[in-house]
Structures are given as structure tokens and as C-alpha cells.
CSV table of C-alpha atoms in Angstrom, one decimal:
chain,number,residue,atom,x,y,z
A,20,UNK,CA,31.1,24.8,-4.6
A,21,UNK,CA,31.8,21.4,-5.8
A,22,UNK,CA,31.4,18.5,-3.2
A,23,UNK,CA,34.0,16.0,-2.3
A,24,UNK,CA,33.6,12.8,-4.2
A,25,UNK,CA,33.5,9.1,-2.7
A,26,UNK,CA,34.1,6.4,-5.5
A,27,UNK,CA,32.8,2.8,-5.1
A,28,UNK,CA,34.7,0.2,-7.4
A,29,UNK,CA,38.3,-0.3,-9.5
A,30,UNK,CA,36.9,-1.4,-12.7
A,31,UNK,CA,37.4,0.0,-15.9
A,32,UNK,CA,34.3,2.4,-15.5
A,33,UNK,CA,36.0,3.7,-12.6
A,34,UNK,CA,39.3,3.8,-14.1
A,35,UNK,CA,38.1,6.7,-16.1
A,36,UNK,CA,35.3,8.3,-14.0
A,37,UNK,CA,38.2,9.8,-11.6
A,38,UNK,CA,40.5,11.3,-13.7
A,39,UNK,CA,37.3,12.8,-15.7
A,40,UNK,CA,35.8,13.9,-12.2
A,41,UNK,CA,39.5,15.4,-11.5
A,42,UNK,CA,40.0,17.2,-14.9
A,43,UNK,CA,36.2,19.0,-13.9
A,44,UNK,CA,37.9,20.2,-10.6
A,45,UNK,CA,36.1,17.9,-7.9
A,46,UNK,CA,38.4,16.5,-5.4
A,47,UNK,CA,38.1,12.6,-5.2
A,48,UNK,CA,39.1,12.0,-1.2
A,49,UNK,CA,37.7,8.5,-1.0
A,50,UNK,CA,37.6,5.1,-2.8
A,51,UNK,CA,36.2,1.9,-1.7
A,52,UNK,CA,37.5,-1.2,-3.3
A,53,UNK,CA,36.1,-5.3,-2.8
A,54,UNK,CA,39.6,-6.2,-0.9
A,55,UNK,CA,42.1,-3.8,0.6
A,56,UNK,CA,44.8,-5.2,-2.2
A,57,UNK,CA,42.6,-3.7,-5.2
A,58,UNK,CA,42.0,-0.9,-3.4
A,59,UNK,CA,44.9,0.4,-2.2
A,60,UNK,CA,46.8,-0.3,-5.8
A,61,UNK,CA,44.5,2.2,-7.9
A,62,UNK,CA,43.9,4.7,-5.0
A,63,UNK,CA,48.0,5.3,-5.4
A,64,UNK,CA,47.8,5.2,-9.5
A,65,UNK,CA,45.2,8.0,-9.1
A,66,UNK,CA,46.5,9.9,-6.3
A,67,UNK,CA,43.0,9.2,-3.9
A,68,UNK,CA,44.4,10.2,-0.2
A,69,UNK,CA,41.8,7.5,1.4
A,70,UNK,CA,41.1,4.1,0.0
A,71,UNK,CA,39.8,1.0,2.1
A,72,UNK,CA,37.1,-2.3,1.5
A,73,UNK,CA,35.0,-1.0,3.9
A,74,UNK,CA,31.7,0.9,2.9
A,75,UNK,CA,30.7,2.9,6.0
A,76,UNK,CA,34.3,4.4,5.7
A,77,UNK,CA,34.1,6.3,2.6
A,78,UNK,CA,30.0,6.9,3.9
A,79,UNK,CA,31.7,8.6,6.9
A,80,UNK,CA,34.0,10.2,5.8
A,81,UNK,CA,33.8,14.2,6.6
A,82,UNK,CA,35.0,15.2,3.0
A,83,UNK,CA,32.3,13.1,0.9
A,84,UNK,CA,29.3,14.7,-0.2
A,85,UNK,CA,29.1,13.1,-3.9
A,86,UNK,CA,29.1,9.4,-4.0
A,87,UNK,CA,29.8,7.3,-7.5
A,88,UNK,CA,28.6,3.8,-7.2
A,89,UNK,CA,30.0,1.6,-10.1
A,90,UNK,CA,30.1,-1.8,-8.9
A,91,UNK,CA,28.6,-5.2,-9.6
A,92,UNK,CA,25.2,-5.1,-9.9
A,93,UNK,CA,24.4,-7.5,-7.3
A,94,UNK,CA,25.6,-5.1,-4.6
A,95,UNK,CA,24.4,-1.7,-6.0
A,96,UNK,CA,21.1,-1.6,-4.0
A,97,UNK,CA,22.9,-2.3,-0.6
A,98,UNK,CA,25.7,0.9,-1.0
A,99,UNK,CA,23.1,2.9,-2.4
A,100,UNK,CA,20.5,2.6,0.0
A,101,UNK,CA,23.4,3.2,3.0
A,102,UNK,CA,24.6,6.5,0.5
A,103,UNK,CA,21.7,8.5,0.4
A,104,UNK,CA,21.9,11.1,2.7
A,105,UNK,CA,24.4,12.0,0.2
A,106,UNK,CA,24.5,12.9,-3.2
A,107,UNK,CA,24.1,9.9,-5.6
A,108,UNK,CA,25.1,8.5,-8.7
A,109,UNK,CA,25.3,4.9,-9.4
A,110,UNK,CA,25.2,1.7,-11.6
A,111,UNK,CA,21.9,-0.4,-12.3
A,112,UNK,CA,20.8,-2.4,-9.7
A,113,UNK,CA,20.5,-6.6,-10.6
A,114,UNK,CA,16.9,-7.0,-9.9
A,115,UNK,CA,13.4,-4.9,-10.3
A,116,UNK,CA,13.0,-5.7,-6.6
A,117,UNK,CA,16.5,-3.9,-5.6
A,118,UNK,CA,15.4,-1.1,-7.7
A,119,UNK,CA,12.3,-1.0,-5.9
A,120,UNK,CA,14.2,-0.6,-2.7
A,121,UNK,CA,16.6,1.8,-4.3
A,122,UNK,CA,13.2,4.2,-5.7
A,123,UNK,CA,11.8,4.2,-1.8
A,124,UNK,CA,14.6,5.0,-0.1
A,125,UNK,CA,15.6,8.0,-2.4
A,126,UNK,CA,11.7,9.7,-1.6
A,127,UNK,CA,13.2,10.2,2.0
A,128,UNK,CA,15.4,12.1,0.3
A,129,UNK,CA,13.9,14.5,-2.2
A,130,UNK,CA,16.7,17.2,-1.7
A,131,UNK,CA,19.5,15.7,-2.8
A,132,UNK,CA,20.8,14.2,-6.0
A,133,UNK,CA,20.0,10.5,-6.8
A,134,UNK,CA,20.5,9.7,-10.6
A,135,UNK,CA,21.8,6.4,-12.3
A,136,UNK,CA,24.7,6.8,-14.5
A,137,UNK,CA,23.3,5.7,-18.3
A,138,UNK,CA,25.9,7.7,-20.2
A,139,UNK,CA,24.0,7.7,-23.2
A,140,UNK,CA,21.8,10.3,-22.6
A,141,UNK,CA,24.4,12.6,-22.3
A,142,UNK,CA,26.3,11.4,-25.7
A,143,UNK,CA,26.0,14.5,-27.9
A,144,UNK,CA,24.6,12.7,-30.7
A,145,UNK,CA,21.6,11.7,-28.3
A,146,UNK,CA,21.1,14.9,-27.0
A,147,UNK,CA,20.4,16.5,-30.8
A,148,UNK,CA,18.9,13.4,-31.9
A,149,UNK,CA,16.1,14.3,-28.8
A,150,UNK,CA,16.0,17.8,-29.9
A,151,UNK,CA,15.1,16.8,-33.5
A,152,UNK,CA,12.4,14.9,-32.3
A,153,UNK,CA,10.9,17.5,-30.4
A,154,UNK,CA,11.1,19.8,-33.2
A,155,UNK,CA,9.6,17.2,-35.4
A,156,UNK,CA,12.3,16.1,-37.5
A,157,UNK,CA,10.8,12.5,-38.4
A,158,UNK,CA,7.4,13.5,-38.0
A,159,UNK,CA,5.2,11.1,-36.0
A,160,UNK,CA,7.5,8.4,-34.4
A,161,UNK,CA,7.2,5.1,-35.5
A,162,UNK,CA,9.9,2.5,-35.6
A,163,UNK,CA,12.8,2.5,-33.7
A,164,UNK,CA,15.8,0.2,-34.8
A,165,UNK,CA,19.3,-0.8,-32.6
A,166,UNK,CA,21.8,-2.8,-33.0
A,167,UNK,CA,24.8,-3.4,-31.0
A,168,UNK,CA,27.4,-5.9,-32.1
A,169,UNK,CA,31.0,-6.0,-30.1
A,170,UNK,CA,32.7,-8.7,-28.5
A,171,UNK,CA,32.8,-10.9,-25.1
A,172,UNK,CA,31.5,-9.0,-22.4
A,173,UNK,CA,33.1,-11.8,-19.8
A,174,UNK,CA,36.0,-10.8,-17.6
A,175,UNK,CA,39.2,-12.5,-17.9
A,176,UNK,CA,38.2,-14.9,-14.7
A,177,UNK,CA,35.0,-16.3,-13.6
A,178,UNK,CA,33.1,-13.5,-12.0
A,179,UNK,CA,29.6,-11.9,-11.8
A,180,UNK,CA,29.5,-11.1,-15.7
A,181,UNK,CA,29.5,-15.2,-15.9
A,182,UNK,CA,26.4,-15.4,-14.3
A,183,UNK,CA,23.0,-13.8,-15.5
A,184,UNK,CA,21.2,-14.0,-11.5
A,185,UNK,CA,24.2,-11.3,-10.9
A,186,UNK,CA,23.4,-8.8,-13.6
A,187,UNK,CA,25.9,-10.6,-16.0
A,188,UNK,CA,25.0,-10.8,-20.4
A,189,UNK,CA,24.4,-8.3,-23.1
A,190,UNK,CA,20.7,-7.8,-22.3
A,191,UNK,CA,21.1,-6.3,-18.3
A,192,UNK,CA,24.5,-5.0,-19.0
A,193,UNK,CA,24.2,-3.0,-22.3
A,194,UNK,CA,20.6,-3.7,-22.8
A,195,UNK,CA,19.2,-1.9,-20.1
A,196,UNK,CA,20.9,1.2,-21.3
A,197,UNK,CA,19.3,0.9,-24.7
A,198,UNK,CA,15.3,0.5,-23.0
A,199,UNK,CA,16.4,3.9,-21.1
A,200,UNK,CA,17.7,5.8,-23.9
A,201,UNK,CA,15.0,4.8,-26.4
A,202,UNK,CA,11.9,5.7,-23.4
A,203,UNK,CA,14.4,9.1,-23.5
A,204,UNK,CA,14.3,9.8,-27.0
A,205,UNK,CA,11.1,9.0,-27.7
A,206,UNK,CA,9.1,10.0,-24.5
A,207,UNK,CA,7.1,6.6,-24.2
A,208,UNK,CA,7.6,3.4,-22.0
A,209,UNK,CA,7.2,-0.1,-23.0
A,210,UNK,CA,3.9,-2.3,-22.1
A,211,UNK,CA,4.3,-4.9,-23.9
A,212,UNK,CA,7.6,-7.3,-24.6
A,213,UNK,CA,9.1,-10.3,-26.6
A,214,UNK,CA,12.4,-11.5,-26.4
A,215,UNK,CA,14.9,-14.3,-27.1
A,216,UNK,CA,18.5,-14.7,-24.8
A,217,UNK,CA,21.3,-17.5,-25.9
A,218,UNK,CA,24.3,-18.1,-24.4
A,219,UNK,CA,26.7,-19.6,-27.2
A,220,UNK,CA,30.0,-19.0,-24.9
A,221,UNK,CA,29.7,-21.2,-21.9
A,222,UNK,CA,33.0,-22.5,-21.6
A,223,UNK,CA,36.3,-21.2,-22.7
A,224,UNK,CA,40.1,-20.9,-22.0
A,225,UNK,CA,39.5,-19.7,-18.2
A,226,UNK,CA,36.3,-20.7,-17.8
A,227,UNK,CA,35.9,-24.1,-17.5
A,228,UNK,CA,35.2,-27.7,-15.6
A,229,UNK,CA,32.2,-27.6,-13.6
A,230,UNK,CA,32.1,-23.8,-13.9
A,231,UNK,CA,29.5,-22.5,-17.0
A,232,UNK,CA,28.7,-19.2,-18.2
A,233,UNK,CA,24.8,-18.6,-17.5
A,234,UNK,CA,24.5,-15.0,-18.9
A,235,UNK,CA,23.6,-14.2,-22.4
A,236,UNK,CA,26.0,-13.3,-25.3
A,237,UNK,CA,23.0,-12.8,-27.9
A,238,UNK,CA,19.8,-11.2,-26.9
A,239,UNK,CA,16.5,-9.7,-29.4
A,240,UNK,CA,13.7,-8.0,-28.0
A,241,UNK,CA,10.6,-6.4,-29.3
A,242,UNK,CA,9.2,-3.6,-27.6
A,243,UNK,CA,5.8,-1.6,-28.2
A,244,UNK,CA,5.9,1.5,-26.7
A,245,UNK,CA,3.3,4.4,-25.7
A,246,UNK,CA,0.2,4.1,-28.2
A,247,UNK,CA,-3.0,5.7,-27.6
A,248,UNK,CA,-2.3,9.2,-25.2
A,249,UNK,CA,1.1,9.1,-25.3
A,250,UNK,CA,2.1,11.6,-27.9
A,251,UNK,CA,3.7,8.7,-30.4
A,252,UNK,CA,0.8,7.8,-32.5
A,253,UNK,CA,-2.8,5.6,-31.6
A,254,UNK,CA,-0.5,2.7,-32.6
A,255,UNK,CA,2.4,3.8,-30.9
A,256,UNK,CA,5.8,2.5,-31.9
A,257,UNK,CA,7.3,-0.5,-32.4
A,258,UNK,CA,11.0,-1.6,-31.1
A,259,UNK,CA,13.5,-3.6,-32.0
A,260,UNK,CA,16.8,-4.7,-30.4
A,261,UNK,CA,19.9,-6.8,-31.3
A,262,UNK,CA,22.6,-7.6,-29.1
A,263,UNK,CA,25.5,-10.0,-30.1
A,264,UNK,CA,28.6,-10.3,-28.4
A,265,UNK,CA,30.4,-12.8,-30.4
A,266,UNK,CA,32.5,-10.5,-32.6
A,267,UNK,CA,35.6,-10.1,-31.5
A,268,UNK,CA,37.5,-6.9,-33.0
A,269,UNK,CA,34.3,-5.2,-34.1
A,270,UNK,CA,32.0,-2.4,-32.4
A,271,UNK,CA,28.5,-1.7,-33.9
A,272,UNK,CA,26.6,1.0,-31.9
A,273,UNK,CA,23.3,2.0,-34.5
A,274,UNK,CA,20.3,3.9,-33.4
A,275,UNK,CA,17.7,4.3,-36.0
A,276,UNK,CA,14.3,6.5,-35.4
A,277,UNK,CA,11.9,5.8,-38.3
A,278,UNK,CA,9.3,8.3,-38.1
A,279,UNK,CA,6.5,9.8,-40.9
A,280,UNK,CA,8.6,12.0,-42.6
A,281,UNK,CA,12.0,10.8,-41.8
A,282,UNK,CA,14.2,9.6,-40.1
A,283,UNK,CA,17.4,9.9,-37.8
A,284,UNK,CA,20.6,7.3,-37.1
A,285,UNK,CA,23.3,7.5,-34.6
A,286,UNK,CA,25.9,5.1,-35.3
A,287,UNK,CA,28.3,5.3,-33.3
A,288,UNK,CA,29.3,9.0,-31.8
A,289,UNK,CA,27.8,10.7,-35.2
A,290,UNK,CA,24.5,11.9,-36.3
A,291,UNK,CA,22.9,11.2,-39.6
A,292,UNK,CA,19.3,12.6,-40.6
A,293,UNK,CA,17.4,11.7,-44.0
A,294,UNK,CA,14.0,13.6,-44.9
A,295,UNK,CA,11.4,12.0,-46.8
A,296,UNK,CA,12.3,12.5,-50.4
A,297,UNK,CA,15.6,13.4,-49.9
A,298,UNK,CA,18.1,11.9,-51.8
A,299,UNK,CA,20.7,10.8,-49.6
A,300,UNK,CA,21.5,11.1,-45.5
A,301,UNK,CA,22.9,14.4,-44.5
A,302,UNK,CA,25.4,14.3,-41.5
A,303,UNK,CA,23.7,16.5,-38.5
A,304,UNK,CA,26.4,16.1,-35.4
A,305,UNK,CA,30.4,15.1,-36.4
A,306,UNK,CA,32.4,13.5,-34.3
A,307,UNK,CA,34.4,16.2,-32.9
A,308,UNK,CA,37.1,13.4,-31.7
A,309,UNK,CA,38.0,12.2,-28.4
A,310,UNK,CA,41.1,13.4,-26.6
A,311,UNK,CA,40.9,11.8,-23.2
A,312,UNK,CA,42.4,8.2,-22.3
A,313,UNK,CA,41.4,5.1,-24.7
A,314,UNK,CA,40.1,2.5,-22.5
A,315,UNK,CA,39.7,-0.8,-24.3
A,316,UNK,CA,37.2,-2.8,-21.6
A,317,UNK,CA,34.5,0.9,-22.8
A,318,UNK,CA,33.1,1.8,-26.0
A,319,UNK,CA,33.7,5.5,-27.5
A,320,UNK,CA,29.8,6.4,-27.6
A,321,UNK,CA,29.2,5.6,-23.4
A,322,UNK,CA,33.3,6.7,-22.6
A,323,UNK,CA,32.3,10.3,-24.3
A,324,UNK,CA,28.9,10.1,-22.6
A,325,UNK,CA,30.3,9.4,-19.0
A,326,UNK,CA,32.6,12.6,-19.9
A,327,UNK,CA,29.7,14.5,-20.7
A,328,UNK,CA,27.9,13.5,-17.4
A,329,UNK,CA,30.7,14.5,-15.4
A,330,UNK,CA,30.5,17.8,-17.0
A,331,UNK,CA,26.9,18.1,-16.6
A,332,UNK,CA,27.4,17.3,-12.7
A,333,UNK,CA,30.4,20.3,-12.4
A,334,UNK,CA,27.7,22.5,-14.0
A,335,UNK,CA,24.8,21.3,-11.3
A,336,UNK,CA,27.0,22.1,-8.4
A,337,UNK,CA,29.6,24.5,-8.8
A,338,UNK,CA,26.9,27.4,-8.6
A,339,UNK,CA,25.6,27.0,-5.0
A,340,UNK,CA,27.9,27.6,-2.0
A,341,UNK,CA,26.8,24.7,0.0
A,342,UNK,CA,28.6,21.5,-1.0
A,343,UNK,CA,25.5,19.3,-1.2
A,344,UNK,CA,23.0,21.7,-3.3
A,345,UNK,CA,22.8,21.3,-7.1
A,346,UNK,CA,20.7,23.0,-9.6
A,347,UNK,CA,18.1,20.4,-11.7
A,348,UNK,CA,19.0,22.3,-15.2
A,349,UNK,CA,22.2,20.6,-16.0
A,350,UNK,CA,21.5,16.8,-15.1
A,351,UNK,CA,17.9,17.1,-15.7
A,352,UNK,CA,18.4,14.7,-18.7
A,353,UNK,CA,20.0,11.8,-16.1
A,354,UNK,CA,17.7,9.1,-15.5
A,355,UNK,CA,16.1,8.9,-12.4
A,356,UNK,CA,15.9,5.5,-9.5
A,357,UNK,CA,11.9,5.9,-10.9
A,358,UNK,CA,13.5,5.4,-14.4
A,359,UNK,CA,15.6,2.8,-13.0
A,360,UNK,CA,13.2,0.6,-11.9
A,361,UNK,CA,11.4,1.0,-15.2
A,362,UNK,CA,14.1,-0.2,-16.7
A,363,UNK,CA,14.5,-3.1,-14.7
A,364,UNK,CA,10.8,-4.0,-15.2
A,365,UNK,CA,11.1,-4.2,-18.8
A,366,UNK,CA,14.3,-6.7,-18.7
A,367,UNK,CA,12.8,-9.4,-16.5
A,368,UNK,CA,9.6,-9.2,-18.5
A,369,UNK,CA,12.2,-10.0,-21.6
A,370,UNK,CA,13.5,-12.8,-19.7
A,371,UNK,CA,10.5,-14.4,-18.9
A,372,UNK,CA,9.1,-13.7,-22.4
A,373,UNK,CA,12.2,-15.4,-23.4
A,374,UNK,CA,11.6,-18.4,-21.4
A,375,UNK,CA,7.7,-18.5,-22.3
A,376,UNK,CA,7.8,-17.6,-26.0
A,377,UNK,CA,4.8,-15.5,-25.2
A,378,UNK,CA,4.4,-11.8,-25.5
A,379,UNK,CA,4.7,-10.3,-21.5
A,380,UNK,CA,3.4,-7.3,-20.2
A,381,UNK,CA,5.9,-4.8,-18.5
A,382,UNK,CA,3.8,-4.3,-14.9
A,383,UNK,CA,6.0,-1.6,-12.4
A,384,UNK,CA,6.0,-2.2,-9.1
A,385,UNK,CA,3.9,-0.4,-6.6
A,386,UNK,CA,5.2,-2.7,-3.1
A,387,UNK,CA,8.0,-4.6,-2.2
A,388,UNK,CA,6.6,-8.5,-2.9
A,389,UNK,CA,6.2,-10.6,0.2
A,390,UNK,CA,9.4,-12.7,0.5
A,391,UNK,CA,7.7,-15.4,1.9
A,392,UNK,CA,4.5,-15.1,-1.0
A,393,UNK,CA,5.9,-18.5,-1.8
A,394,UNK,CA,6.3,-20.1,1.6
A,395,UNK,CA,2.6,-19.1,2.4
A,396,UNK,CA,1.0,-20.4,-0.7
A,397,UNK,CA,2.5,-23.7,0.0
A,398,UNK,CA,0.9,-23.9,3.3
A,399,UNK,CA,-1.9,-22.6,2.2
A,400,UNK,CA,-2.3,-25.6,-0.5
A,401,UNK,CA,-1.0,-28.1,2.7
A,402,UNK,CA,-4.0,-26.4,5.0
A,403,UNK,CA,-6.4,-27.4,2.1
């Protein structure tokens, strides 16, 4: 039986996740806007009965047992944590610390569903691009190469995406998704980081005065992944990543495997393979086309991925009579909180690499920090 759905947020990505969740058969009863106004206006242009700007209404509500969370970033941690004695799926949190919270709270939970939402991993090309590797398509892994090029990621008005402490810029907003999908497709996690953020737009027609942009529109990182024990190679393999968001009219989405005998590239919802000696690339997965809504604010490659995700989640529940039980099979490809906070990890230790100029080390938490660590070192130095 497939649960009633909650949705949290009238943004684009929510835009589209309801009418995708509708066409699967699941009954969207509640949705939860920032003001009553925003609300109210897309809960009657998508036919959602319920619709209000408080939380512990849709949390409460009799008919919810699924719960989408795609809001800013700054406020995931604090809906998700009051959501999960139901089933989750949600955005990124803004900080490794949030995500910390977010990880904990789920393991009182074990039962029920608590993914994040990085389409990608459901994007066809990325599920038979991990396939290949398995099978051994490239060989021993050894490079992997993306780029993704597109243009302003800023809102129309000053708002979180302005400001990079709120989960705004290219690297926390489509950069996180990229760390994911390449520990997915490769099976290894980062320990090592070097990066460089710039923010070349910080004013502009409706931005402006004493108002600046402070999140990044250009962002490379390095990554060295796995190594010795982790099935990649005693070197393991070496990552890079460019992210520009200066190029308005254009979308670039290239990922490029580089492995001992060949090599794989998804660019944008296509497959392309190339053996060693080969002559020329050999197309592996078409695209097959997209025949839902175009939404401009959402590339094709994460637009056909979410609709793959909410397929995947129709397949996990509709087979177990009781509205909050799913079967692991269908979503066991969805990125767990613990991958989350991985993910997390690895983009502060790019920002800080980015303000030292030194290689950083990507250290996962194992304890919330002390929020007063701070406060009692300075009396500590006082009391000396």
C-alpha cells in the first residue's frame, strides 16, 4: 500500500516531485510552505487538500506516512529530525554538524525509511555506468573526471543561495551531489582534499547596495579516494571536479571514469564507453527522451533522476500492506543520512582547503562538538 505523502517546500524541486509522486499513484494530502501565501497558491495549482506554514501540521497529520523534505538547507536538519517517526526523504543538510544530528536521530529509527534525495544515482546512465564497473568495464579504476558548467544558481531576489553559511554556491548545492555519486560509482570515500571557491558575481541587477553574494559561482576540487584495501588500486584514484556557473544558456553535465582498460563518460543523460584499443567511443545507454514537464530552474540529468527515485519509492512500498513498511531492494541505491554526513565532511574540508591552500584531510564525525569548545578554551587561556 503506498503511504500518504507530506511535502515540505514550493520550489522548483517540489514543483515537479508532486506531480511525479501523483503520476506513481501516491496521494499527496499535505504541504508545508515558508508563509501561508506561498503555500496556499501551489497547494491549489496541484490539487494538495491541506497546505499551511506550520511544520507539526503536516507531522500530524493522520494521512502522512511519507515525508519529502526539499527546502533550504539551513532548515533541513530541524524538519527532519521532528519527521522521523515517519518515512523520510529529504534535501542536504547546510552543515557536517546538522548532518551529524540528522545520522543520530535516524538510528532510533532503524525501521523506517530515511534516505536523502541525490537524484543522480538513480539517473539511468549512472545506474549502467555502476554496473560496468562492477563487471570490470575499465579495469582497475583510476581517474575520475567531472565537469559541470550551467549558469547562475542565484534566485531572482536575495535569498539563501546568496549566502554560502546557508548552503548557497555551486560546490554545496551541485557539488555535494557529484562527492556522492562518484563514492557510488566507484565504491571508495575521499581522505584527502584540495580545493579552490571564487565568487565572481557578487552584485547584480537585484542584488545590490550593501547586500553581496558570499557563495561561490566557480569551485575545483581534488579528491584522492580509497587506496590501499579499498578495492580501487594501492594508489587509489584520483578526482577532479569543475564547477562554473557563469555560462548563461549552456548546460555541461560530463562524468568521465578513467580506468586500466578503459573508460566510461556520461554527459549528460547518455552513456558512452571506449575500450583500450578501440577505435572510437561506442554509445552504451541512449537517451530514451523525456516526456514529463520541462522545468527550467532543473537540469534534464537530476529532473530524470528524481523521476526515477520516485519510481523506485512506488516499487519499495506498494508491496507491503501496511502504509509505513518498504522493501530495501528498490531504493537500496539512495544514499543514506550516514552518506550524508560523508558528504558533508568532504565539502567543509574543501572549504577550508580552499582558504588554507593546503591539502585537508576528510575526518567524519563520531560526537556532536562541544558548542561551547570555544568559550572554554578562552577561559582556559584567561585561568592561565
Amino acid at each position: 500500500m503506498l503511504p500518504g505523502v507530506g511535502v515540505f517546500g514550493t520550489g522548483s524541486t517540489s514543483r515537479v516531485l508532486v506531480p511525479l509522486l501523483q503520476a506513481e499513484g501516491f496521494e499527496v494530502h499535505a504541504l508545508w510552505g515558508r508563509s501561508e501565501e506561498e503555500a496556499c497558491c501551489l497547494a491549489k495549482e496541484l490539487s494538495i487538500p491541506f497546505h499551511t506554514s506550520r511544520s507539526d501540521d503536516v507531522l500530524l497529520h493522520q494521512d502522512v506516512d511519507l515525508v519529502c523534505i526539499y527546502i533550504p538547507p539551513s532548515m533541513t536538519r530541524q524538519i527532519a529530525v521532528k519527521a522521523l517517526g515517519k518515512n523520510v526523504v529529504c534535501e542536504k543538510a547546510a552543515t557536517a554538524v546538522d548532518s551529524f544530528k540528522m545520522v543520530t536521530a535516524a538510528r532510533y529509527y532503524p525501521q523506517l525509511l530515511s534516505i536523502v534525495g541525490n537524484t543522480l544515482r538513480f539517473l539511468p546512465a549512472f545506474v549502467a555506468m555502476r554496473q560496468l564497473l562492477v563487471e570490470g568495464y575499465v579495469g582497475e579504476v583510476q581517474v575520475c573526471d567531472v565537469r559541470v558548467y550551467g549558469p547562475s544558481l542565484l534566485d531572482q531576489s536575495y535569498g539563501w543561495t546568496c549566502e554560502e553559511l546557508m548552503g548557497g554556491g555551486g560546490l554545496h548545492t551541485v557539488g555535494s551531489a557529484i562527492i556522492d555519486l562518484l563514492s557510488h560509482l566507484t565504491g571508495a570515500r575521499a581522505h584527502r582534499v584540495h580545493g579552490l571557491l571564487r565568487t565572481f558575481v557578487q552584485q547584480n541587477g537585484s542584488i545590490r547596495g550593501i547586500r553581496r553574494v558570499t557563495s561561490d559561482d566557480f569551485c575545483f576540487f581534488q579528491m584522492l579516494m580509497g587506496g590501499s584495501g579499498s578495492g580501487t588500486g594501492s594508489g587509489g584514484v584520483c578526482c577532479t571536479v569543475t564547477l562554473n556557473f557563469n555560462m548563461p544558456g549552456s548546460f555541461v553535465h560530463e562524468v568521465m571514469i578513467v580506468g586500466s582498460t578503459g573508460r566510461l563518460v556520461a554527459r549528460g543523460t547518455e552513456l558512452y564507453g571506449q575500450r583500450n584499443g578501440c577505435n572510437g567511443e561506442e554509445l552504451l545507454l541512449g537517451d530514451s527522451g523525456w516526456v514529463g514537464p520541462e522545468v527550467r530552474d532543473m537540469p534534464l540529468p537530476h529532473l530524470r533522476g528524481l523521476s526515477s527515485m520516485v519510481t523506485a519509492l512506488r516499487q519499495s512500498f506498494q508491496a507491503h500492506e501496511e502504509r509505513r513498511s518498504w522493501a530495501h531492494g528498490p531504493v537500496a541505491m539512495a544514499p543514506t543520512f550516514e552518506d550524508g554526513l560523508y558528504v558533508q565532511t568532504v565539502v567543509e574540508a574543501v572549504k577550508r582547503s580552499s582558504c588554507s591552500g593546503e591539502w585537508e584531510c576528510v575526518e567524519i564525525m563520531t560526537q556532536e562538538p562541544d558548542p561551547n569548545h570555544n568559550l572554554c578554551e578562552a577561559l582556559q587561556r584567561n585561568k592561565n
